[in-house]
Amino acid sequence: MYRTQAATEITLRTDEQLTALFGDLALIDPGLVPLNHWRPELSEPDPYATAPTPSPV
C-alpha cells in the first residue's frame, strides 16, 4: 500500500535495525520509542500548540 501511494520509496525498519544506526552511541531516555510516546520536557510553551493568530487584514 505505501509503495503505491508514496512519492518516494519507503523502507520500514525494525527496532533492532534503527538502534543499529546509532552504533556505539548510548541512547538517553526515553530511548527508541514510537513518536507518540516521546515527550521532551519543555522549558518554554510550545508556540505551535495554540491556533495561529488571525491576520488583521
PDB file of N, CA and C in Angstrom:
ATOM      1  N   MET A   1       0.830  -1.186   0.000  1.00  0.00           N
ATOM      2  CA  MET A   1       0.000   0.000   0.000  1.00  0.00           C
ATOM      3  C   MET A   1       0.874   1.250   0.000  1.00  0.00           C
ATOM      4  N   TYR A   2       1.875   1.322   0.900  1.00  0.00           N
ATOM      5  CA  TYR A   2       2.696   2.527   0.992  1.00  0.00           C
ATOM      6  C   TYR A   2       3.468   2.769  -0.290  1.00  0.00           C
ATOM      7  N   ARG A   3       3.996   1.727  -0.886  1.00  0.00           N
ATOM      8  CA  ARG A   3       4.823   1.898  -2.074  1.00  0.00           C
ATOM      9  C   ARG A   3       4.017   2.417  -3.267  1.00  0.00           C
ATOM     10  N   THR A   4       2.747   2.131  -3.331  1.00  0.00           N
ATOM     11  CA  THR A   4       1.944   2.597  -4.459  1.00  0.00           C
ATOM     12  C   THR A   4       1.484   4.038  -4.277  1.00  0.00           C
ATOM     13  N   GLN A   5       1.473   4.542  -3.038  1.00  0.00           N
ATOM     14  CA  GLN A   5       0.969   5.882  -2.790  1.00  0.00           C
ATOM     15  C   GLN A   5       2.053   6.902  -2.483  1.00  0.00           C
ATOM     16  N   ALA A   6       3.241   6.451  -2.118  1.00  0.00           N
ATOM     17  CA  ALA A   6       4.304   7.373  -1.724  1.00  0.00           C
ATOM     18  C   ALA A   6       5.032   7.913  -2.946  1.00  0.00           C
ATOM     19  N   ALA A   7       5.450   9.178  -2.853  1.00  0.00           N
ATOM     20  CA  ALA A   7       6.206   9.790  -3.942  1.00  0.00           C
ATOM     21  C   ALA A   7       7.623   9.245  -3.996  1.00  0.00           C
ATOM     22  N   THR A   8       8.142   8.812  -2.850  1.00  0.00           N
ATOM     23  CA  THR A   8       9.477   8.212  -2.782  1.00  0.00           C
ATOM     24  C   THR A   8       9.364   6.846  -2.120  1.00  0.00           C
ATOM     25  N   GLU A   9      10.396   6.040  -2.283  1.00  0.00           N
ATOM     26  CA  GLU A   9      10.381   4.708  -1.690  1.00  0.00           C
ATOM     27  C   GLU A   9      10.465   4.789  -0.170  1.00  0.00           C
ATOM     28  N   ILE A  10       9.687   3.979   0.507  1.00  0.00           N
ATOM     29  CA  ILE A  10       9.675   3.930   1.967  1.00  0.00           C
ATOM     30  C   ILE A  10      10.289   2.610   2.402  1.00  0.00           C
ATOM     31  N   THR A  11      11.208   2.683   3.368  1.00  0.00           N
ATOM     32  CA  THR A  11      11.817   1.481   3.916  1.00  0.00           C
ATOM     33  C   THR A  11      11.431   1.367   5.380  1.00  0.00           C
ATOM     34  N   LEU A  12      10.618   0.370   5.698  1.00  0.00           N
ATOM     35  CA  LEU A  12      10.243   0.137   7.085  1.00  0.00           C
ATOM     36  C   LEU A  12      11.363  -0.632   7.760  1.00  0.00           C
ATOM     37  N   ARG A  13      11.689  -0.269   8.999  1.00  0.00           N
ATOM     38  CA  ARG A  13      12.778  -0.920   9.727  1.00  0.00           C
ATOM     39  C   ARG A  13      12.295  -1.383  11.100  1.00  0.00           C
ATOM     40  N   THR A  14      12.915  -2.440  11.588  1.00  0.00           N
ATOM     41  CA  THR A  14      12.607  -2.953  12.921  1.00  0.00           C
ATOM     42  C   THR A  14      13.318  -2.091  13.959  1.00  0.00           C
ATOM     43  N   ASP A  15      12.941  -2.263  15.228  1.00  0.00           N
ATOM     44  CA  ASP A  15      13.618  -1.539  16.307  1.00  0.00           C
ATOM     45  C   ASP A  15      15.110  -1.861  16.320  1.00  0.00           C
ATOM     46  N   GLU A  16      15.457  -3.120  16.087  1.00  0.00           N
ATOM     47  CA  GLU A  16      16.860  -3.522  16.093  1.00  0.00           C
ATOM     48  C   GLU A  16      17.632  -2.834  14.969  1.00  0.00           C
ATOM     49  N   GLN A  17      17.026  -2.710  13.795  1.00  0.00           N
ATOM     50  CA  GLN A  17      17.685  -2.037  12.674  1.00  0.00           C
ATOM     51  C   GLN A  17      17.885  -0.550  12.965  1.00  0.00           C
ATOM     52  N   LEU A  18      16.892   0.082  13.566  1.00  0.00           N
ATOM     53  CA  LEU A  18      17.010   1.503  13.900  1.00  0.00           C
ATOM     54  C   LEU A  18      18.067   1.721  14.974  1.00  0.00           C
ATOM     55  N   THR A  19      18.080   0.881  15.992  1.00  0.00           N
ATOM     56  CA  THR A  19      19.075   1.006  17.056  1.00  0.00           C
ATOM     57  C   THR A  19      20.480   0.835  16.493  1.00  0.00           C
ATOM     58  N   ALA A  20      20.656  -0.065  15.537  1.00  0.00           N
ATOM     59  CA  ALA A  20      21.969  -0.291  14.933  1.00  0.00           C
ATOM     60  C   ALA A  20      22.484   0.956  14.214  1.00  0.00           C
ATOM     61  N   LEU A  21      21.608   1.821  13.739  1.00  0.00           N
ATOM     62  CA  LEU A  21      22.031   3.050  13.065  1.00  0.00           C
ATOM     63  C   LEU A  21      22.799   3.985  14.000  1.00  0.00           C
ATOM     64  N   PHE A  22      22.571   3.853  15.300  1.00  0.00           N
ATOM     65  CA  PHE A  22      23.252   4.707  16.273  1.00  0.00           C
ATOM     66  C   PHE A  22      24.616   4.157  16.682  1.00  0.00           C
ATOM     67  N   GLY A  23      24.937   2.953  16.227  1.00  0.00           N
ATOM     68  CA  GLY A  23      26.250   2.364  16.509  1.00  0.00           C
ATOM     69  C   GLY A  23      26.526   2.268  17.994  1.00  0.00           C
ATOM     70  N   ASP A  24      27.677   2.799  18.429  1.00  0.00           N
ATOM     71  CA  ASP A  24      28.085   2.719  19.832  1.00  0.00           C
ATOM     72  C   ASP A  24      27.549   3.866  20.684  1.00  0.00           C
ATOM     73  N   LEU A  25      26.771   4.755  20.108  1.00  0.00           N
ATOM     74  CA  LEU A  25      26.220   5.869  20.884  1.00  0.00           C
ATOM     75  C   LEU A  25      25.206   5.337  21.892  1.00  0.00           C
ATOM     76  N   ALA A  26      25.251   5.864  23.101  1.00  0.00           N
ATOM     77  CA  ALA A  26      24.291   5.472  24.132  1.00  0.00           C
ATOM     78  C   ALA A  26      23.039   6.323  23.972  1.00  0.00           C
ATOM     79  N   LEU A  27      21.906   5.678  23.867  1.00  0.00           N
ATOM     80  CA  LEU A  27      20.637   6.408  23.767  1.00  0.00           C
ATOM     81  C   LEU A  27      20.200   6.818  25.163  1.00  0.00           C
ATOM     82  N   ILE A  28      19.817   8.081  25.309  1.00  0.00           N
ATOM     83  CA  ILE A  28      19.325   8.557  26.599  1.00  0.00           C
ATOM     84  C   ILE A  28      17.812   8.380  26.638  1.00  0.00           C
ATOM     85  N   ASP A  29      17.234   8.503  27.821  1.00  0.00           N
ATOM     86  CA  ASP A  29      15.787   8.353  27.969  1.00  0.00           C
ATOM     87  C   ASP A  29      15.056   9.370  27.115  1.00  0.00           C
ATOM     88  N   PRO A  30      14.015   9.018  26.452  1.00  0.00           N
ATOM     89  CA  PRO A  30      13.302   7.756  26.551  1.00  0.00           C
ATOM     90  C   PRO A  30      13.839   6.661  25.632  1.00  0.00           C
ATOM     91  N   GLY A  31      14.932   6.886  24.945  1.00  0.00           N
ATOM     92  CA  GLY A  31      15.476   5.862  24.059  1.00  0.00           C
ATOM     93  C   GLY A  31      14.690   5.797  22.758  1.00  0.00           C
ATOM     94  N   LEU A  32      14.673   4.647  22.165  1.00  0.00           N
ATOM     95  CA  LEU A  32      13.963   4.439  20.903  1.00  0.00           C
ATOM     96  C   LEU A  32      12.519   4.066  21.219  1.00  0.00           C
ATOM     97  N   VAL A  33      11.618   5.001  20.998  1.00  0.00           N
ATOM     98  CA  VAL A  33      10.203   4.785  21.297  1.00  0.00           C
ATOM     99  C   VAL A  33       9.368   5.326  20.138  1.00  0.00           C
ATOM    100  N   PRO A  34       8.113   4.877  20.007  1.00  0.00           N
ATOM    101  CA  PRO A  34       7.239   5.466  18.988  1.00  0.00           C
ATOM    102  C   PRO A  34       7.093   6.964  19.217  1.00  0.00           C
ATOM    103  N   LEU A  35       6.914   7.699  18.150  1.00  0.00           N
ATOM    104  CA  LEU A  35       6.855   9.159  18.224  1.00  0.00           C
ATOM    105  C   LEU A  35       5.818   9.652  19.223  1.00  0.00           C
ATOM    106  N   ASN A  36       4.665   9.005  19.279  1.00  0.00           N
ATOM    107  CA  ASN A  36       3.616   9.470  20.183  1.00  0.00           C
ATOM    108  C   ASN A  36       3.942   9.199  21.656  1.00  0.00           C
ATOM    109  N   HIS A  37       5.038   8.481  21.951  1.00  0.00           N
ATOM    110  CA  HIS A  37       5.458   8.247  23.334  1.00  0.00           C
ATOM    111  C   HIS A  37       6.598   9.166  23.743  1.00  0.00           C
ATOM    112  N   TRP A  38       7.123   9.960  22.829  1.00  0.00           N
ATOM    113  CA  TRP A  38       8.259  10.837  23.108  1.00  0.00           C
ATOM    114  C   TRP A  38       7.741  12.213  23.466  1.00  0.00           C
ATOM    115  N   ARG A  39       7.984  12.612  24.694  1.00  0.00           N
ATOM    116  CA  ARG A  39       7.528  13.927  25.171  1.00  0.00           C
ATOM    117  C   ARG A  39       8.672  14.623  25.892  1.00  0.00           C
ATOM    118  N   PRO A  40       9.419  15.467  25.208  1.00  0.00           N
ATOM    119  CA  PRO A  40      10.511  16.162  25.912  1.00  0.00           C
ATOM    120  C   PRO A  40       9.941  17.162  26.913  1.00  0.00           C
ATOM    121  N   GLU A  41      10.683  17.390  27.959  1.00  0.00           N
ATOM    122  CA  GLU A  41      10.301  18.420  28.932  1.00  0.00           C
ATOM    123  C   GLU A  41      10.617  19.770  28.305  1.00  0.00           C
ATOM    124  N   LEU A  42       9.618  20.602  28.177  1.00  0.00           N
ATOM    125  CA  LEU A  42       9.815  21.916  27.570  1.00  0.00           C
ATOM    126  C   LEU A  42       9.959  22.978  28.651  1.00  0.00           C
ATOM    127  N   SER A  43      10.951  23.827  28.489  1.00  0.00           N
ATOM    128  CA  SER A  43      11.111  24.920  29.441  1.00  0.00           C
ATOM    129  C   SER A  43      10.264  26.119  29.028  1.00  0.00           C
ATOM    130  N   GLU A  44       9.864  26.158  27.768  1.00  0.00           N
ATOM    131  CA  GLU A  44       9.021  27.239  27.261  1.00  0.00           C
ATOM    132  C   GLU A  44       7.777  26.626  26.633  1.00  0.00           C
ATOM    133  N   PRO A  45       6.666  27.340  26.625  1.00  0.00           N
ATOM    134  CA  PRO A  45       5.466  26.817  25.973  1.00  0.00           C
ATOM    135  C   PRO A  45       5.714  26.563  24.488  1.00  0.00           C
ATOM    136  N   ASP A  46       5.070  25.559  23.964  1.00  0.00           N
ATOM    137  CA  ASP A  46       5.197  25.227  22.549  1.00  0.00           C
ATOM    138  C   ASP A  46       4.438  26.263  21.729  1.00  0.00           C
ATOM    139  N   PRO A  47       5.121  27.015  20.851  1.00  0.00           N
ATOM    140  CA  PRO A  47       4.433  28.047  20.075  1.00  0.00           C
ATOM    141  C   PRO A  47       3.451  27.468  19.058  1.00  0.00           C
ATOM    142  N   TYR A  48       3.580  26.193  18.746  1.00  0.00           N
ATOM    143  CA  TYR A  48       2.698  25.565  17.765  1.00  0.00           C
ATOM    144  C   TYR A  48       1.508  24.874  18.407  1.00  0.00           C
ATOM    145  N   ALA A  49       1.427  24.914  19.738  1.00  0.00           N
ATOM    146  CA  ALA A  49       0.349  24.232  20.434  1.00  0.00           C
ATOM    147  C   ALA A  49      -0.962  25.008  20.371  1.00  0.00           C
ATOM    148  N   THR A  50      -0.905  26.292  20.123  1.00  0.00           N
ATOM    149  CA  THR A  50      -2.116  27.100  20.046  1.00  0.00           C
ATOM    150  C   THR A  50      -2.435  27.413  18.592  1.00  0.00           C
ATOM    151  N   ALA A  51      -3.628  27.839  18.350  1.00  0.00           N
ATOM    152  CA  ALA A  51      -4.035  28.188  16.988  1.00  0.00           C
ATOM    153  C   ALA A  51      -3.294  29.431  16.528  1.00  0.00           C
ATOM    154  N   PRO A  52      -3.052  29.558  15.242  1.00  0.00           N
ATOM    155  CA  PRO A  52      -2.376  30.754  14.736  1.00  0.00           C
ATOM    156  C   PRO A  52      -3.193  32.008  14.969  1.00  0.00           C
ATOM    157  N   THR A  53      -2.527  33.119  15.087  1.00  0.00           N
ATOM    158  CA  THR A  53      -3.202  34.408  15.268  1.00  0.00           C
ATOM    159  C   THR A  53      -3.826  34.823  13.947  1.00  0.00           C
ATOM    160  N   PRO A  54      -5.095  35.217  13.954  1.00  0.00           N
ATOM    161  CA  PRO A  54      -5.753  35.655  12.717  1.00  0.00           C
ATOM    162  C   PRO A  54      -5.063  36.889  12.137  1.00  0.00           C
ATOM    163  N   SER A  55      -5.074  36.988  10.839  1.00  0.00           N
ATOM    164  CA  SER A  55      -4.484  38.142  10.165  1.00  0.00           C
ATOM    165  C   SER A  55      -5.341  39.379  10.418  1.00  0.00           C
ATOM    166  N   PRO A  56      -4.722  40.548  10.677  1.00  0.00           N
ATOM    167  CA  PRO A  56      -5.502  41.760  10.915  1.00  0.00           C
ATOM    168  C   PRO A  56      -6.121  42.327   9.629  1.00  0.00           C
ATOM    169  N   VAL A  57      -5.757  41.781   8.476  1.00  0.00           N
ATOM    170  CA  VAL A  57      -6.250  42.302   7.199  1.00  0.00           C
ATOM    171  C   VAL A  57      -7.639  41.798   6.906  1.00  0.00           C
TER     172      VAL A  57
END
